PDB file of C-alpha atoms in Angstrom:
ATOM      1  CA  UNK A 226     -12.686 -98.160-151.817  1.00 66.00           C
ATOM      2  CA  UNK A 227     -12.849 -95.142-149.468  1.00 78.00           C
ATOM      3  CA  UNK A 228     -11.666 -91.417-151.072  1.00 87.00           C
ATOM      4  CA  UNK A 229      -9.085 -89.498-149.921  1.00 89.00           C
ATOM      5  CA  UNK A 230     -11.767 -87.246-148.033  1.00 91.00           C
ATOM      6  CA  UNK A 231     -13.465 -89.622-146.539  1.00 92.00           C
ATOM      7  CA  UNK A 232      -9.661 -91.428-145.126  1.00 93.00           C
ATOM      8  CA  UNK A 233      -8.804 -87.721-144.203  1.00 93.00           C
ATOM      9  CA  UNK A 234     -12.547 -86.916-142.338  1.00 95.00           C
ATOM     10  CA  UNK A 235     -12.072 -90.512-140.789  1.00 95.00           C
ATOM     11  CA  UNK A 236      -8.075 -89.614-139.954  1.00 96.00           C
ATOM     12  CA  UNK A 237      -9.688 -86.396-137.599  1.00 96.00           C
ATOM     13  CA  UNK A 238     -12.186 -88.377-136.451  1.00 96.00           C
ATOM     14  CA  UNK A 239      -9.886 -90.786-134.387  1.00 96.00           C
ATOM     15  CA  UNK A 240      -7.512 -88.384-133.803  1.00 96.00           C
ATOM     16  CA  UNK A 241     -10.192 -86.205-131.916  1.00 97.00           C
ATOM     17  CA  UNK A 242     -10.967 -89.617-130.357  1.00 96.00           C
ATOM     18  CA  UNK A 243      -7.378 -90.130-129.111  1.00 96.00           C
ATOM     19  CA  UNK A 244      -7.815 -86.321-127.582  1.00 96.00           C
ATOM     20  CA  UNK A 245     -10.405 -87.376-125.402  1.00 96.00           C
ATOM     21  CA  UNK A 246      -9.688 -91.178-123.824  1.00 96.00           C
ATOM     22  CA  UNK A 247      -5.661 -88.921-123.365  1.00 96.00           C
ATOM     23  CA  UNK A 248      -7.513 -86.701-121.471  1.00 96.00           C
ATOM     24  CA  UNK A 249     -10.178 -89.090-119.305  1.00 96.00           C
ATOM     25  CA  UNK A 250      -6.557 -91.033-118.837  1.00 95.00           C
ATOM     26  CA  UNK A 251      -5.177 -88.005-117.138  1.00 96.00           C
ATOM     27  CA  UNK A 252      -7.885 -87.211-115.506  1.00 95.00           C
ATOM     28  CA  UNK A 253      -8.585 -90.788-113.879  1.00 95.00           C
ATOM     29  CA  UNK A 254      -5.250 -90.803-112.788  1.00 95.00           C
ATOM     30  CA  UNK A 255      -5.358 -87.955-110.832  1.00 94.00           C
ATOM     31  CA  UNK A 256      -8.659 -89.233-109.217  1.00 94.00           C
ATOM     32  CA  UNK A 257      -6.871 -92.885-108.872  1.00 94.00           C
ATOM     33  CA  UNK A 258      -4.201 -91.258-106.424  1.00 93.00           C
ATOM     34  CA  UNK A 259      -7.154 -89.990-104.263  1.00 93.00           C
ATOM     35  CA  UNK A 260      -9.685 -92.738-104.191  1.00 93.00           C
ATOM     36  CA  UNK A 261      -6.167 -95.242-103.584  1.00 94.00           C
ATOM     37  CA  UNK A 262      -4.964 -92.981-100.875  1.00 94.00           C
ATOM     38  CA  UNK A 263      -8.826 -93.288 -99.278  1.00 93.00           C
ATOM     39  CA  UNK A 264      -9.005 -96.883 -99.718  1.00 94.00           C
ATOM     40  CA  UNK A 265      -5.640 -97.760 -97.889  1.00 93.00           C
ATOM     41  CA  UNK A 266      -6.326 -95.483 -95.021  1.00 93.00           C
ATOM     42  CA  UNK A 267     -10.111 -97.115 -94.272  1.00 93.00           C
ATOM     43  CA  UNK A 268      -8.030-100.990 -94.384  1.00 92.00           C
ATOM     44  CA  UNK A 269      -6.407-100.775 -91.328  1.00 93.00           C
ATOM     45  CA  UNK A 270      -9.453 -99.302 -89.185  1.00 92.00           C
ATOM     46  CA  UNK A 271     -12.092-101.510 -90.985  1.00 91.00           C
ATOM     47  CA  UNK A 272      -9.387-104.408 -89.962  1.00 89.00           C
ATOM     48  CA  UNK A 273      -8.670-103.686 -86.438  1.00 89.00           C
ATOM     49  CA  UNK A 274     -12.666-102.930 -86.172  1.00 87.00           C
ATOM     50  CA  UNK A 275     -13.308-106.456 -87.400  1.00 86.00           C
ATOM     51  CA  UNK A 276     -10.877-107.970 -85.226  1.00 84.00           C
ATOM     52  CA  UNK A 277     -12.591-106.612 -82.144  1.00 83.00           C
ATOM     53  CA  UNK A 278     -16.140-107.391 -83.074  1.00 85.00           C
ATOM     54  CA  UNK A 279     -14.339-110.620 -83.873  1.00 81.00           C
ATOM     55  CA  UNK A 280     -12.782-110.774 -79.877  1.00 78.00           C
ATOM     56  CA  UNK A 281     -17.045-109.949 -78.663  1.00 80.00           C
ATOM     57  CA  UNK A 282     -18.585-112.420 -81.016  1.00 78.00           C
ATOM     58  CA  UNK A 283     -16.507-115.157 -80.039  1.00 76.00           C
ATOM     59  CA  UNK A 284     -17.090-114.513 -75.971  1.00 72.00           C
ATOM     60  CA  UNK A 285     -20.835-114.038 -76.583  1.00 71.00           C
ATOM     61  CA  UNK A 286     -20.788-117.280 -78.507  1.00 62.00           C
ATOM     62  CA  UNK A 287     -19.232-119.387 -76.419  1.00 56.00           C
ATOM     63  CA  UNK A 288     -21.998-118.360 -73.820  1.00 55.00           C
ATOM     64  CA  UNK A 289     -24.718-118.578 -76.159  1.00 55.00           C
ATOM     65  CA  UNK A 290     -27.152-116.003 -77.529  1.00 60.00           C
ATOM     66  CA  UNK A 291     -26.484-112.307 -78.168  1.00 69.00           C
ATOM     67  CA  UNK A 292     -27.918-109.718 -80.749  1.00 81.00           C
ATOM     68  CA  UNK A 293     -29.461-110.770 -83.989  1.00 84.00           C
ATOM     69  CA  UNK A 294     -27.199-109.026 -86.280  1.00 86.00           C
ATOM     70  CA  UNK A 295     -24.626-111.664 -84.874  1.00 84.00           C
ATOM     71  CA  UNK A 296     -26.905-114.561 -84.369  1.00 81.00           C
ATOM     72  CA  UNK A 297     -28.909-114.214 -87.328  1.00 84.00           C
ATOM     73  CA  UNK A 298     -32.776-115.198 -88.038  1.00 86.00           C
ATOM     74  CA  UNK A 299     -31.750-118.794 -87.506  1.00 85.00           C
ATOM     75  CA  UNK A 300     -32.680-119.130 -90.957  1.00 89.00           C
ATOM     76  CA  UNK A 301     -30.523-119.302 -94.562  1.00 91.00           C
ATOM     77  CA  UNK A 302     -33.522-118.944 -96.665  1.00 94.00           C
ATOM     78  CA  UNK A 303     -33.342-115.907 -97.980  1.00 96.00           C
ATOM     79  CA  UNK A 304     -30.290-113.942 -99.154  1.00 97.00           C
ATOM     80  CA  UNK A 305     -29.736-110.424-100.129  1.00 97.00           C
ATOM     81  CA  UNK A 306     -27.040-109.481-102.499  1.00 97.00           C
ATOM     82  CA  UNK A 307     -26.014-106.386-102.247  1.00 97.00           C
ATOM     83  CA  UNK A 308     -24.126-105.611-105.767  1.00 97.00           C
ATOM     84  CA  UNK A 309     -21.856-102.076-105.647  1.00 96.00           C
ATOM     85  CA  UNK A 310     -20.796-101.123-109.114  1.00 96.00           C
ATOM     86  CA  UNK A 311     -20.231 -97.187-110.808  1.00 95.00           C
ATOM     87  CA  UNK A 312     -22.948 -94.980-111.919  1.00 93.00           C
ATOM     88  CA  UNK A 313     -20.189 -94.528-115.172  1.00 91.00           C
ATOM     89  CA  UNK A 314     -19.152 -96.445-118.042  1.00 91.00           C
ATOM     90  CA  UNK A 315     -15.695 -96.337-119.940  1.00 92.00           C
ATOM     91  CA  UNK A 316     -13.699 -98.172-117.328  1.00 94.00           C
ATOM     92  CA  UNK A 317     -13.117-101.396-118.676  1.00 91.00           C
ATOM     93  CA  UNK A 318     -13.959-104.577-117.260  1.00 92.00           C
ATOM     94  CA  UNK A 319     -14.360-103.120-113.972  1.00 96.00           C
ATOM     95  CA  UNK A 320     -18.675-103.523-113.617  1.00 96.00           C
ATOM     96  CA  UNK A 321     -19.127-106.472-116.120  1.00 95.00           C
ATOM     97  CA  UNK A 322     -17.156-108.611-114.106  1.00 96.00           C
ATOM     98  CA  UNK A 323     -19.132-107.728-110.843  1.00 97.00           C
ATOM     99  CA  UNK A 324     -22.177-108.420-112.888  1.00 96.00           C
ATOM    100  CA  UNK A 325     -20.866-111.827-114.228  1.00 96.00           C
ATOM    101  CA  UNK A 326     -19.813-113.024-110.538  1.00 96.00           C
ATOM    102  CA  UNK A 327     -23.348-111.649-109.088  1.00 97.00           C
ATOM    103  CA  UNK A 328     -25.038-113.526-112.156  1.00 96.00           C
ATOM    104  CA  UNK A 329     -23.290-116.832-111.800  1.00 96.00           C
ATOM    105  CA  UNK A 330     -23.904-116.266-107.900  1.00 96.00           C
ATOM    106  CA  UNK A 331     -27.668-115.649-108.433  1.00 97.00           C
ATOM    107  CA  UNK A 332     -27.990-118.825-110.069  1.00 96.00           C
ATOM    108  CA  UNK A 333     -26.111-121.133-107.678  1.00 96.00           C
ATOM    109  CA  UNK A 334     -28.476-119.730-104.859  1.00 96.00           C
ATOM    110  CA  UNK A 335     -31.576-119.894-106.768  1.00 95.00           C
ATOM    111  CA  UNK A 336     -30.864-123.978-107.843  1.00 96.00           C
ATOM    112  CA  UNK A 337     -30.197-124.362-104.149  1.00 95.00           C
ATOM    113  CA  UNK A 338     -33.607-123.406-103.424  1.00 95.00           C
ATOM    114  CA  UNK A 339     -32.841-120.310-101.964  1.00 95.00           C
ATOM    115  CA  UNK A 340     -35.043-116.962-102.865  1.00 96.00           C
ATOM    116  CA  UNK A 341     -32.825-113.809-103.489  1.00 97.00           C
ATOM    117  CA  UNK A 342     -32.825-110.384-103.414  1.00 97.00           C
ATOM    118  CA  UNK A 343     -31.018-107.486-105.093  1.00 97.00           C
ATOM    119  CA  UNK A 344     -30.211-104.197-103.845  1.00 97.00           C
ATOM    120  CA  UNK A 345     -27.835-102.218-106.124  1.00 97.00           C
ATOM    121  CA  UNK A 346     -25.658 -99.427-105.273  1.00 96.00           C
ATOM    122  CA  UNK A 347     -24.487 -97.882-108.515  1.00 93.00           C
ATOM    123  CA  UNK A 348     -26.138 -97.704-111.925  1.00 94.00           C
ATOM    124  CA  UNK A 349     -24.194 -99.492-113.988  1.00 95.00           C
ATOM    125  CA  UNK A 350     -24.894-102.970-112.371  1.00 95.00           C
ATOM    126  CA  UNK A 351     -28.542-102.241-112.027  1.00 96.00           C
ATOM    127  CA  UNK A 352     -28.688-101.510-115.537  1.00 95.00           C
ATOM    128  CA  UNK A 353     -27.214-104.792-116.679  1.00 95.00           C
ATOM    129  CA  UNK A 354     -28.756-106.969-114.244  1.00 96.00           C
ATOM    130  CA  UNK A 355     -32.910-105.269-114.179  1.00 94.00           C
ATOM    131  CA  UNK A 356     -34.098-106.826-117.583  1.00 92.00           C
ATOM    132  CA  UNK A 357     -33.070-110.823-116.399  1.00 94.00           C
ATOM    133  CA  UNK A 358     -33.676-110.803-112.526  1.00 96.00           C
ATOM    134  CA  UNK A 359     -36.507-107.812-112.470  1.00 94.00           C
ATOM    135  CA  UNK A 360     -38.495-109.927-110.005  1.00 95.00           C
ATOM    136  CA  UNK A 361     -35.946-110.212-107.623  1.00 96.00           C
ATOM    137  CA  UNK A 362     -34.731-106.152-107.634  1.00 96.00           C
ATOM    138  CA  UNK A 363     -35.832-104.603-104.316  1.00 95.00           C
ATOM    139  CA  UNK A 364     -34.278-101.019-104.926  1.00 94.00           C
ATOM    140  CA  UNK A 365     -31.371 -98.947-105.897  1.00 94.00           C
ATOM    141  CA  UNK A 366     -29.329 -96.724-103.778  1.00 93.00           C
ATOM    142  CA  UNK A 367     -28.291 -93.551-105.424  1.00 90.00           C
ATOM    143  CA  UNK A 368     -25.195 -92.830-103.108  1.00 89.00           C
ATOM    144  CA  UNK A 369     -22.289 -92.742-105.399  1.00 88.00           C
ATOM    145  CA  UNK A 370     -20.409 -89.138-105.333  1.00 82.00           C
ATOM    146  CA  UNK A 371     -16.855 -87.636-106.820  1.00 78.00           C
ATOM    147  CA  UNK A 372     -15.614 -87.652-102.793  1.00 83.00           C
ATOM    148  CA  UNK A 373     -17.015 -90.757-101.155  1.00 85.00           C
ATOM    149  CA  UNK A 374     -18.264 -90.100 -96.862  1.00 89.00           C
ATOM    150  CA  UNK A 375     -19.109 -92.760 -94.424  1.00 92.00           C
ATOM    151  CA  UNK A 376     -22.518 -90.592 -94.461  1.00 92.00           C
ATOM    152  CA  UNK A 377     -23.112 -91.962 -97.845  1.00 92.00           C
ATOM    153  CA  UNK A 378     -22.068 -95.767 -96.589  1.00 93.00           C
ATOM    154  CA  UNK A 379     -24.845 -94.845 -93.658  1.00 94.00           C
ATOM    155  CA  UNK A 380     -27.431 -94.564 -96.301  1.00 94.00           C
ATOM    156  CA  UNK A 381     -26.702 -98.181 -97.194  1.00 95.00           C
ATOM    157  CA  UNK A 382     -26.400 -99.661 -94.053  1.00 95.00           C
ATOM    158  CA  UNK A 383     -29.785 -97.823 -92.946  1.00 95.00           C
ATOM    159  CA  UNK A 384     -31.617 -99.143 -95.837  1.00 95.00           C
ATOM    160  CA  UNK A 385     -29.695-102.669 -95.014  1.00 95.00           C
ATOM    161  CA  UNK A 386     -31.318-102.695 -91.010  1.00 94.00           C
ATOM    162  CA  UNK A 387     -34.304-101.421 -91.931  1.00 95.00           C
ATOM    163  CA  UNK A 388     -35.014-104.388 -94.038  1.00 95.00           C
ATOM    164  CA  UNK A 389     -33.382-107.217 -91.688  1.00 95.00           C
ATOM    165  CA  UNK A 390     -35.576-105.519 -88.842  1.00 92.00           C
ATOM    166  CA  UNK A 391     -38.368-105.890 -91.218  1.00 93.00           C
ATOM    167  CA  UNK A 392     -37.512-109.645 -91.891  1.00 93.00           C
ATOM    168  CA  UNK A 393     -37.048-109.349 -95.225  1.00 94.00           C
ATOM    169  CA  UNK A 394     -33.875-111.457 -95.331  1.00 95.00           C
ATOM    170  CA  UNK A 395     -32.033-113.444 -93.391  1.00 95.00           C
ATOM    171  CA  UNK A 396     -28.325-112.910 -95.092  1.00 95.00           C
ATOM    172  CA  UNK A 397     -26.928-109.976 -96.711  1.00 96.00           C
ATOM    173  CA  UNK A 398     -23.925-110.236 -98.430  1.00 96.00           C
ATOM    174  CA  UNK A 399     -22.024-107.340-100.516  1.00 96.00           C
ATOM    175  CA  UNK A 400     -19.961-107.983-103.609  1.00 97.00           C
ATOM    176  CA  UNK A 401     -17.465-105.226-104.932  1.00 97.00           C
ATOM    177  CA  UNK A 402     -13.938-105.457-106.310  1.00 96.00           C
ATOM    178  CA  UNK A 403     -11.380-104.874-104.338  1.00 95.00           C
ATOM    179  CA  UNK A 404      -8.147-102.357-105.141  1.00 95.00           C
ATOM    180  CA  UNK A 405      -5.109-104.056-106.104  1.00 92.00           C
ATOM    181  CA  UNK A 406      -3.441-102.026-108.955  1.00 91.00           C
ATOM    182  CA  UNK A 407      -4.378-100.064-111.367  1.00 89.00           C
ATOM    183  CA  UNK A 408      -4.790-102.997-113.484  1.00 90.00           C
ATOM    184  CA  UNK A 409      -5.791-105.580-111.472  1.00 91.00           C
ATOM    185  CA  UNK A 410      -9.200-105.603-109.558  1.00 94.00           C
ATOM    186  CA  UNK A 411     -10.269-109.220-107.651  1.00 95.00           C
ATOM    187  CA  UNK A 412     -14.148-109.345-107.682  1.00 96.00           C
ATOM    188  CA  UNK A 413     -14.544-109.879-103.521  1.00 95.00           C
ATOM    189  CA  UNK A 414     -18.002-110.766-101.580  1.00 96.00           C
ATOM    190  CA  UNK A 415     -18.173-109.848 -97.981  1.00 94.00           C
ATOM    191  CA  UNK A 416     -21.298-111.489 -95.630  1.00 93.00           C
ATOM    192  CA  UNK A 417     -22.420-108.156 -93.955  1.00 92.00           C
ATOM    193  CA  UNK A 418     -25.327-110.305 -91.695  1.00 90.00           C
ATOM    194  CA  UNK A 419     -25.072-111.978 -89.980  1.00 89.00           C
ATOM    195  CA  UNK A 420     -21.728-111.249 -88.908  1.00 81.00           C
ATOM    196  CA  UNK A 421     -18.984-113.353 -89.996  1.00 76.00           C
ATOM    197  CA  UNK A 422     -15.647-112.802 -89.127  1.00 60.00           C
ATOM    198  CA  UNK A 423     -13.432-113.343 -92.164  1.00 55.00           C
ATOM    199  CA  UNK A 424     -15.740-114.381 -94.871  1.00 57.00           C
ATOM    200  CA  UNK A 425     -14.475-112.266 -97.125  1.00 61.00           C
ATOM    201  CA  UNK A 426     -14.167-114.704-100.298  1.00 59.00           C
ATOM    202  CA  UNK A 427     -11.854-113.382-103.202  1.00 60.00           C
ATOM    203  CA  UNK A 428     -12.741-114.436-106.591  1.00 58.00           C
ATOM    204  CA  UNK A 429      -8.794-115.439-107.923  1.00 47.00           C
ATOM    205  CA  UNK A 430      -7.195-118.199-106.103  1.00 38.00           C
ATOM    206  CA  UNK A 431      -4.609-115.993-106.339  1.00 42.00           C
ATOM    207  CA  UNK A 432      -5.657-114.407-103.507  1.00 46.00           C
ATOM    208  CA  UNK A 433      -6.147-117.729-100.955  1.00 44.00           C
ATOM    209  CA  UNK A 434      -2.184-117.125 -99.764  1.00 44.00           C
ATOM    210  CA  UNK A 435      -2.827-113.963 -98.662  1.00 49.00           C
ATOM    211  CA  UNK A 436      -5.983-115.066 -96.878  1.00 44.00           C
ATOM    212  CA  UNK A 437      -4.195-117.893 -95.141  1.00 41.00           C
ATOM    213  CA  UNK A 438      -1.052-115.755 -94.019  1.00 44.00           C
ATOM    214  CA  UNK A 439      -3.590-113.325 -92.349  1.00 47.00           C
ATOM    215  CA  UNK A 440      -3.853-113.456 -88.147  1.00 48.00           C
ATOM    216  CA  UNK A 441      -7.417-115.160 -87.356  1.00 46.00           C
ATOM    217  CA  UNK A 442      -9.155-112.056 -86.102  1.00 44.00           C
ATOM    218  CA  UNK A 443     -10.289-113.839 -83.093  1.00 44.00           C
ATOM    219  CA  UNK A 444      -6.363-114.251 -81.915  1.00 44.00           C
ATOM    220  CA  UNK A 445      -4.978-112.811 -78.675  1.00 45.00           C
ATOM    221  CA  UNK A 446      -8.047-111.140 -78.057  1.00 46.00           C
ATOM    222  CA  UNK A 447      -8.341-112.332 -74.464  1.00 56.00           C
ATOM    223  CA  UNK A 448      -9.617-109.618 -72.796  1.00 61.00           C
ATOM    224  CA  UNK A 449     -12.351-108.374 -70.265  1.00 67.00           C
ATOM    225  CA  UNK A 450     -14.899-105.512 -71.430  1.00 64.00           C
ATOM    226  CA  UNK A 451     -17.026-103.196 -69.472  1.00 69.00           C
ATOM    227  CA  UNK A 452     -19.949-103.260 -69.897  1.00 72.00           C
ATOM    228  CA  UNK A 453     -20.962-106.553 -70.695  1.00 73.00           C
ATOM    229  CA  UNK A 454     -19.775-107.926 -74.481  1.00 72.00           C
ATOM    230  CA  UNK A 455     -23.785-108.433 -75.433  1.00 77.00           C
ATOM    231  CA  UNK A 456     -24.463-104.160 -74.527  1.00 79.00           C
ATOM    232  CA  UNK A 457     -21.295-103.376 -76.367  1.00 81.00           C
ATOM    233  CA  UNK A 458     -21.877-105.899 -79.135  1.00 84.00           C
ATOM    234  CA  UNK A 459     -25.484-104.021 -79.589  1.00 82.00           C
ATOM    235  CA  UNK A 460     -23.433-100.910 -80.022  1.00 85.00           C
ATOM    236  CA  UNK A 461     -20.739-101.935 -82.099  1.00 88.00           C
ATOM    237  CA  UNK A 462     -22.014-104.219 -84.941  1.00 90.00           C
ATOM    238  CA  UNK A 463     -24.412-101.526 -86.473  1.00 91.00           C
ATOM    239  CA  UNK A 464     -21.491 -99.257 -87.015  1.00 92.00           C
ATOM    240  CA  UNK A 465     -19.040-102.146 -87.882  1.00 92.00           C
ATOM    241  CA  UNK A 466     -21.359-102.972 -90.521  1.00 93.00           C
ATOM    242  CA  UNK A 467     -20.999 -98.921 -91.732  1.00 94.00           C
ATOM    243  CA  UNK A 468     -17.196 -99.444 -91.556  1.00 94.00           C
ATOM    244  CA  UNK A 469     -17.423-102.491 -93.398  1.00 94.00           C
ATOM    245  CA  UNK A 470     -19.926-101.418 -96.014  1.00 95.00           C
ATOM    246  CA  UNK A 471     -17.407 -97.986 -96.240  1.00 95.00           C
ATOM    247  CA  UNK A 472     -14.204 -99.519 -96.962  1.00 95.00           C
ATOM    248  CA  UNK A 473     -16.057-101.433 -99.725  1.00 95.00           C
ATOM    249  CA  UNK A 474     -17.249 -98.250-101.695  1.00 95.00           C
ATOM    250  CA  UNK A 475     -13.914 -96.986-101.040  1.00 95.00           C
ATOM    251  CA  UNK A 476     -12.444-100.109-102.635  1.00 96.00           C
ATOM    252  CA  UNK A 477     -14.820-100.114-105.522  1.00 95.00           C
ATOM    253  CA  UNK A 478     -14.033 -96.058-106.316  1.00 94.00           C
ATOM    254  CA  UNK A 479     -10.557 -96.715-106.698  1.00 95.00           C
ATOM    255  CA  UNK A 480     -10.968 -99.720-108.444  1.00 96.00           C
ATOM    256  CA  UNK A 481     -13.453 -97.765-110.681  1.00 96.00           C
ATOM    257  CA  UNK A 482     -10.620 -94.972-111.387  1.00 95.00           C
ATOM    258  CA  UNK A 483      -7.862 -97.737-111.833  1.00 95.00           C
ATOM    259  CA  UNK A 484      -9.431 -99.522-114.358  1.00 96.00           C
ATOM    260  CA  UNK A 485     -10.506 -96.372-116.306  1.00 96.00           C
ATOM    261  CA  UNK A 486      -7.460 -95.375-116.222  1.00 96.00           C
ATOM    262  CA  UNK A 487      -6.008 -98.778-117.884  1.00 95.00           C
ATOM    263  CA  UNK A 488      -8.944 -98.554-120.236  1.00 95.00           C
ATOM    264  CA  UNK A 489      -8.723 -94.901-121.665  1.00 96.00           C
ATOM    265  CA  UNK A 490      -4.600 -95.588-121.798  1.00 96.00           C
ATOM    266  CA  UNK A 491      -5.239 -98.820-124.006  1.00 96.00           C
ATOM    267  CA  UNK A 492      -8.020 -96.875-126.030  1.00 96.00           C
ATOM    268  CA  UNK A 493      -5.230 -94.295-126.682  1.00 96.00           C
ATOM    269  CA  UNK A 494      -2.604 -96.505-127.818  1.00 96.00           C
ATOM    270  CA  UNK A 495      -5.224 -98.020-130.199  1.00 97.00           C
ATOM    271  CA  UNK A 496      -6.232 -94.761-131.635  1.00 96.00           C
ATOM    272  CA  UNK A 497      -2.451 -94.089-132.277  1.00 96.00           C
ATOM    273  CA  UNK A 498      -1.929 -97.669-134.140  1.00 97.00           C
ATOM    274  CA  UNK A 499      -5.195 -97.172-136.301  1.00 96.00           C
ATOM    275  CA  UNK A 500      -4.130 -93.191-137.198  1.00 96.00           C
ATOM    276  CA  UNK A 501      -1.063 -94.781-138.533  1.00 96.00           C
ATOM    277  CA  UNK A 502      -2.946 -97.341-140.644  1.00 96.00           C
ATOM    278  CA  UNK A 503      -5.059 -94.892-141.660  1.00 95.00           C
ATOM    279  CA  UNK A 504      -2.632 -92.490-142.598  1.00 95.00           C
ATOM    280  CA  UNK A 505      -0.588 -95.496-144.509  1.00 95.00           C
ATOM    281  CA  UNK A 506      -4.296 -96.195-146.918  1.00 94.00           C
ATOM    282  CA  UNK A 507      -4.731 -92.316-147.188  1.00 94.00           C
ATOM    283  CA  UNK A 508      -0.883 -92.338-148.725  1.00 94.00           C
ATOM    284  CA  UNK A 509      -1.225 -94.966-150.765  1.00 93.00           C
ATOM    285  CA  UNK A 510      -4.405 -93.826-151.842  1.00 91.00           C
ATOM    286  CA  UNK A 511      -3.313 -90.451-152.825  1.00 91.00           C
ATOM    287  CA  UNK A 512       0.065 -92.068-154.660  1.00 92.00           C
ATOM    288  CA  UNK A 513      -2.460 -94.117-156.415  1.00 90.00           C
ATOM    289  CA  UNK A 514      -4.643 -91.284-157.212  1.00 87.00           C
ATOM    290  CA  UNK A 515      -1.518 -89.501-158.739  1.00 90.00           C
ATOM    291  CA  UNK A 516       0.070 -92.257-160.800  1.00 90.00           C
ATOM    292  CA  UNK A 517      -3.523 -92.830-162.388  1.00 87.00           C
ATOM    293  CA  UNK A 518      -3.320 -88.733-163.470  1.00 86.00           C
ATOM    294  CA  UNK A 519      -0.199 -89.043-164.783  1.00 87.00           C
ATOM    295  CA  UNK A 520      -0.524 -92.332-166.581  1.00 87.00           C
ATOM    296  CA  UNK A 521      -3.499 -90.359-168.414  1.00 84.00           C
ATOM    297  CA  UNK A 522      -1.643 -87.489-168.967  1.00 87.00           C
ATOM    298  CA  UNK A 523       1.050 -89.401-170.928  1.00 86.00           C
ATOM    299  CA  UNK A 524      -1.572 -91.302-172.676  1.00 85.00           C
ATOM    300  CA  UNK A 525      -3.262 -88.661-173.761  1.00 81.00           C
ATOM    301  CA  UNK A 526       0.113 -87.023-175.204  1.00 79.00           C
ATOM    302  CA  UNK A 527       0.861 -90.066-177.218  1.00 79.00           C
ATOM    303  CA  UNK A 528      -2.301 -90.384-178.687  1.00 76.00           C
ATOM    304  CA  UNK A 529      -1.779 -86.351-179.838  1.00 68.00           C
TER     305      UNK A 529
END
């Protein structure tokens, strides 16, 4: 049975705790109003940017050919996943469930035959993920910062070209989690090349209705571009795929903040239920304690 010093040391202990997830809390929040703000901004351009790419692909497909980030190798051999987590801990379920939906899609691909790659953007999911599939890690992109740029997305996509260019894969596909709340996060994977229109696939079923109510990007875009769709399509689709790539990171920092905010708030509340506990063992403890003295005390007196 524990002393009374060692229930009171143990008492400050968690209360000191409870100090520090209160604070991260308040500080998270303040950073979730931000990164939320960011991320809700880049939707609507990242959408209407999609939508015309979306307009060009289609006319260039219909008369066949056109650049290779649209067209592709040709090939679905091999495919690089592209896993965005946070370079920080404390923040709940927020990377292990990235990690878990990467995993499970690692092994669908590789009993389909296929031969993957991993690129990681973050720490936290490289750090998880390294020990089991270090044969298949190609790099790690240190780009994460407190206020997130589309120079830091550039970095990404760069790296991204550089390797399709090389032929190094022949689809890349990015998997973050996408801002609902600030406690609810839906694990999303986007095919970056080659380009396809409205493949992002939400983890939660959930999620299908809102898929299915959205306009088909390719929908009243009927119109006639100068110069010709294949020179503008040459153009566009590198920095669609920085747009795209962008409003992902944004996604994922607010998601990041949300969920730490959640997590720190719950740690909190269960720092203030086990203080009480504590502090209910520490009283009884010390009545016990007390009781014992004075049932001596009156012993002893008898016996005199």
């Amino acid at each position: 049975m524990p002393s009374l010093k060692d229930l009171k040391n143990r008492i400050k202990s968690v209360k000191n705790t409870q100090k520090i997830t209160k604070a991260m809390k308040m500080v998270a929040a303040a950073k979730l109003r931000r990164a939320r703000e960011a991320a809700e901004a880049a939707r609507p351009y990242a959408e209407a940017m999609e939508t015309m790419v979306a307009g060009l692909a289609a006319s260039v497909a219909g008369g066949g050919g056109g650049p290779k980030l649209l067209s592709g190798t040709g090939r679905d051999q091999t495919h690089l996943l592209i896993i965005a987590t946070s370079d920080r801990g404390l923040c709940g379920g927020f990377n292990s469930s990235i990690v878990r939906a990467a995993r499970r899609q690692i092994r669908v691909l590789t009993a389909e035959g296929k031969k993957v790659k991993l690129l990681f953007v973050g720490r936290k999911g490289y750090e998880q993920l390294h020990a089991e599939f270090s044969a298949l890690v190609i790099g790690r992109l240190d780009v994460l910062k407190k206020k997130m740029t589309y120079a830091d997305a550039e970095i990404v996509v760069n790296d991204v070209l550089s390797r399709f260019d090389a032929g190094e894969f022949d689809v890349a596909t990015i998997v973050y989690n996408k801002f609902r709340s600030a406690i609810s996060q839906v694990v999303t994977w986007q095919q970056l090349v080659p380009l396809a229109v409205g493949s992002e696939q939400l983890a939660v079923s959930s999620e299908k209705g809102d898929s299915a109510n959205r306009q088909s990007p390719t929908a009243n875009s009927s119109y006639e571009y100068e110069p010709e769709e294949e020179e503008i399509l040459a153009d566009l689709l590198p920095k669609n795929l920085g747009v795209q790539v962008y409003k992902a990171l944004l996604e994922n920092s607010a998601s990041e903040q949300g969920a730490r905010m959640t997590a720190m708030d719950n740690a909190t509340r269960n720092a203030g239920d086990m203080i009480k506990k504590l502090n209910l063992k520490y009283n009884r403890t010390r009545q016990a304690a007390i009781t014992k003295e004075l049932i001596e005390i009156i012993s002893g007196a008898e016996a005199v």
